[in-house]
Coordinates of C-alpha atoms in Angstrom, one line a residue:
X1 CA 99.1 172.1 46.1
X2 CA 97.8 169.0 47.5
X3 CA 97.6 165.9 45.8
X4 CA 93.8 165.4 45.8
X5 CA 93.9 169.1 44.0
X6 CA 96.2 167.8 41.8
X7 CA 93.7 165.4 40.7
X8 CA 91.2 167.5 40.4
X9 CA 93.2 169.4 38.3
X10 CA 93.9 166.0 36.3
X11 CA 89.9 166.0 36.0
X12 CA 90.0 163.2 38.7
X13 CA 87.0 164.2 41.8
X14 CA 89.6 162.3 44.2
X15 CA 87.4 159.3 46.5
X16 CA 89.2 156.5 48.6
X17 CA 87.9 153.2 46.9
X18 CA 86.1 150.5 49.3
X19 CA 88.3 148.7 51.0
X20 CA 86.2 145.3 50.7
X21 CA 86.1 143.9 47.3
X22 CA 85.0 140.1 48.4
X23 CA 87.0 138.1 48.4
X24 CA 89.7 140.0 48.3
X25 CA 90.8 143.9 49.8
X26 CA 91.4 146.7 47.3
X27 CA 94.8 147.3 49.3
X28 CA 96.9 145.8 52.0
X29 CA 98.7 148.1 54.6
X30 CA 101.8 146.7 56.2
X31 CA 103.9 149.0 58.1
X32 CA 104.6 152.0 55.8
X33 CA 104.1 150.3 52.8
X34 CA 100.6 150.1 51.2
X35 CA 100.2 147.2 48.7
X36 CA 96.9 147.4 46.0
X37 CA 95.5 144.7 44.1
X38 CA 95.6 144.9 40.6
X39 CA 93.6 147.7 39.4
X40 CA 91.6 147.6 36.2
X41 CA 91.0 150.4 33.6
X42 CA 87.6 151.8 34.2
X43 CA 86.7 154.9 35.9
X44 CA 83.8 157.0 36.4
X45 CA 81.5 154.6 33.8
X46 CA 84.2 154.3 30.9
X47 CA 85.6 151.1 30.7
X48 CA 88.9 150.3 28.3
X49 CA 88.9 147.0 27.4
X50 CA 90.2 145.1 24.8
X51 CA 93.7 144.1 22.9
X52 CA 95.8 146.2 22.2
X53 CA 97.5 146.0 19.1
X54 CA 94.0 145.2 18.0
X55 CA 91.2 146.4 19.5
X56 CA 93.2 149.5 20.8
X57 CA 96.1 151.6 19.4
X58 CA 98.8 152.5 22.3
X59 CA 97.0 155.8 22.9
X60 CA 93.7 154.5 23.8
X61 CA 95.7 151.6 25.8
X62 CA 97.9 154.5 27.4
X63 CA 94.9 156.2 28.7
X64 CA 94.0 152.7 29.9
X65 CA 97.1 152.7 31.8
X66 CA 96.2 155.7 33.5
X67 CA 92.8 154.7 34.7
X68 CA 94.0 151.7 36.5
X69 CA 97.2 153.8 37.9
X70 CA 94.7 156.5 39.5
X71 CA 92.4 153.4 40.5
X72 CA 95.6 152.1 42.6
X73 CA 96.0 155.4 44.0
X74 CA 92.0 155.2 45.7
X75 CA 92.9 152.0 46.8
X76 CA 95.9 153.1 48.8
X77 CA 93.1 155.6 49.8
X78 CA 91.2 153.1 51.4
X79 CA 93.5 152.1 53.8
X80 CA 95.9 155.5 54.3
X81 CA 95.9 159.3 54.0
X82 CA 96.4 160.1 50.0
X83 CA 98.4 163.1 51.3
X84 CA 100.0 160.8 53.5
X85 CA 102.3 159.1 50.4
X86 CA 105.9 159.5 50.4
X87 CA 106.6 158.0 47.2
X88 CA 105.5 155.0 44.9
X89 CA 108.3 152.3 45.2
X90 CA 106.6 150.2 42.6
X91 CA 104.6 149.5 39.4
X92 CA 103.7 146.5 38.1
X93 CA 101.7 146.8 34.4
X94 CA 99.8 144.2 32.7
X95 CA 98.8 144.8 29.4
X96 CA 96.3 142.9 27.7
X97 CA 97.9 142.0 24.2
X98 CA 97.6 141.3 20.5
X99 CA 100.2 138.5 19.1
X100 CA 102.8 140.4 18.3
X101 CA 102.4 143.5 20.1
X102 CA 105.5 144.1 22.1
X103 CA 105.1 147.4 23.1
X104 CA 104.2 147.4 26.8
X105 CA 106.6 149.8 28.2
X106 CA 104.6 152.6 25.9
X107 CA 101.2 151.5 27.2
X108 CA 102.4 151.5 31.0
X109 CA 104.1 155.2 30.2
X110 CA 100.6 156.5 30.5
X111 CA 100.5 155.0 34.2
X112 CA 104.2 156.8 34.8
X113 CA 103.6 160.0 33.3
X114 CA 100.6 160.2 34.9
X115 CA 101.9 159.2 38.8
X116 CA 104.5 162.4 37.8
X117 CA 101.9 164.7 37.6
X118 CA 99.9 163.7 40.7
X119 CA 102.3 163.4 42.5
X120 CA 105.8 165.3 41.3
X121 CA 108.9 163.5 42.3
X122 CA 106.6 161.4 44.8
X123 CA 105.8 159.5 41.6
X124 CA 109.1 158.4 40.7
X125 CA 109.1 154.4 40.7
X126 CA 110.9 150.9 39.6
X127 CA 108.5 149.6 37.0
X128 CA 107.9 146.2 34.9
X129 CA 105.9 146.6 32.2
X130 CA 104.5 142.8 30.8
X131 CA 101.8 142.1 28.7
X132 CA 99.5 138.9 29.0
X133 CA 95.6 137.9 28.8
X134 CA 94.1 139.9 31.1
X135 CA 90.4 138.8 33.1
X136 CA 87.3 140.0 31.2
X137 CA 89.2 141.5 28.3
X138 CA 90.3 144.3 30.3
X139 CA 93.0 146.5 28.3
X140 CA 95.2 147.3 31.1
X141 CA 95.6 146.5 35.3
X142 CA 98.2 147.5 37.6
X143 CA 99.3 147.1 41.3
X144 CA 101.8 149.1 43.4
X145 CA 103.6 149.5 46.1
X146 CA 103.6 153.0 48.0
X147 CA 105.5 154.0 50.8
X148 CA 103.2 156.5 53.3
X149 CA 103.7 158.4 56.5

């Protein structure tokens, strides 16, 4: 099965994100290695913003999480082959938190688990998990690194 079947079957209708995103790019190519900005959790008109710990329990944040994890992967869409990745070498999640909240590593499990069924073993990674004040209240962004063919 493919990966952009995989998706599908995530209920994800796969499309490479635009590679201009002024002034910046959604994703940097150098070599084998694909680089994406920090991805936000919106997708297909829902947007997840807010604290969590607040605003949002880890669930709602988790789903978050996976929003901006299959945002990075349409980024490194816009500069490589999806099929083309080899694995993901790196996650880096940002959590926008509540004072007090301390439980990052739960939110950024729905990124993970998520990359490990898209992509099976491909989607094994080294991870940090952090939680900050995010832009525009946004409840979650991430950024990777994937290695492609």
């Amino acid at each position: 099965m493919t990966i952009i079947e995989k998706l599908a079957g995530l209920g994800y209708a796969y499309e490479p994100a635009a590679l201009e995103f002024p002034p910046f790019q959604q994703a940097r190519r150098v070599g084998d290695l694909v680089f994406t900005s920090g991805q936000i959790s919106t997708h297909d008109g829902l947007e997840i913003k807010g604290k969590v710990g607040k605003d949002l329990d880890i669930e709602q944040a988790a789903k978050a999480a996976e929003l901006a994890a299959y945002n990075c992967l349409r980024a490194v869409g816009a500069v490589a082959d999806i099929e083309s990745i080899q694995g993901v070498v790196k996650v880096l999640g940002m959590v926008n938190v509540a004072e007090g909240f301390d439980s990052t590593p739960l939110v950024i499990d729905g990124a993970s688990d998520f990359l490990l069924k898209a992509l099976g073993d491909r989607g094994r990674h080294a991870r940090s998990a952090v939680g900050m004040v995010l832009p525009y209240n946004w409840a979650v962004e991430i950024e990777m690194v994937v290695h492609v063919s």
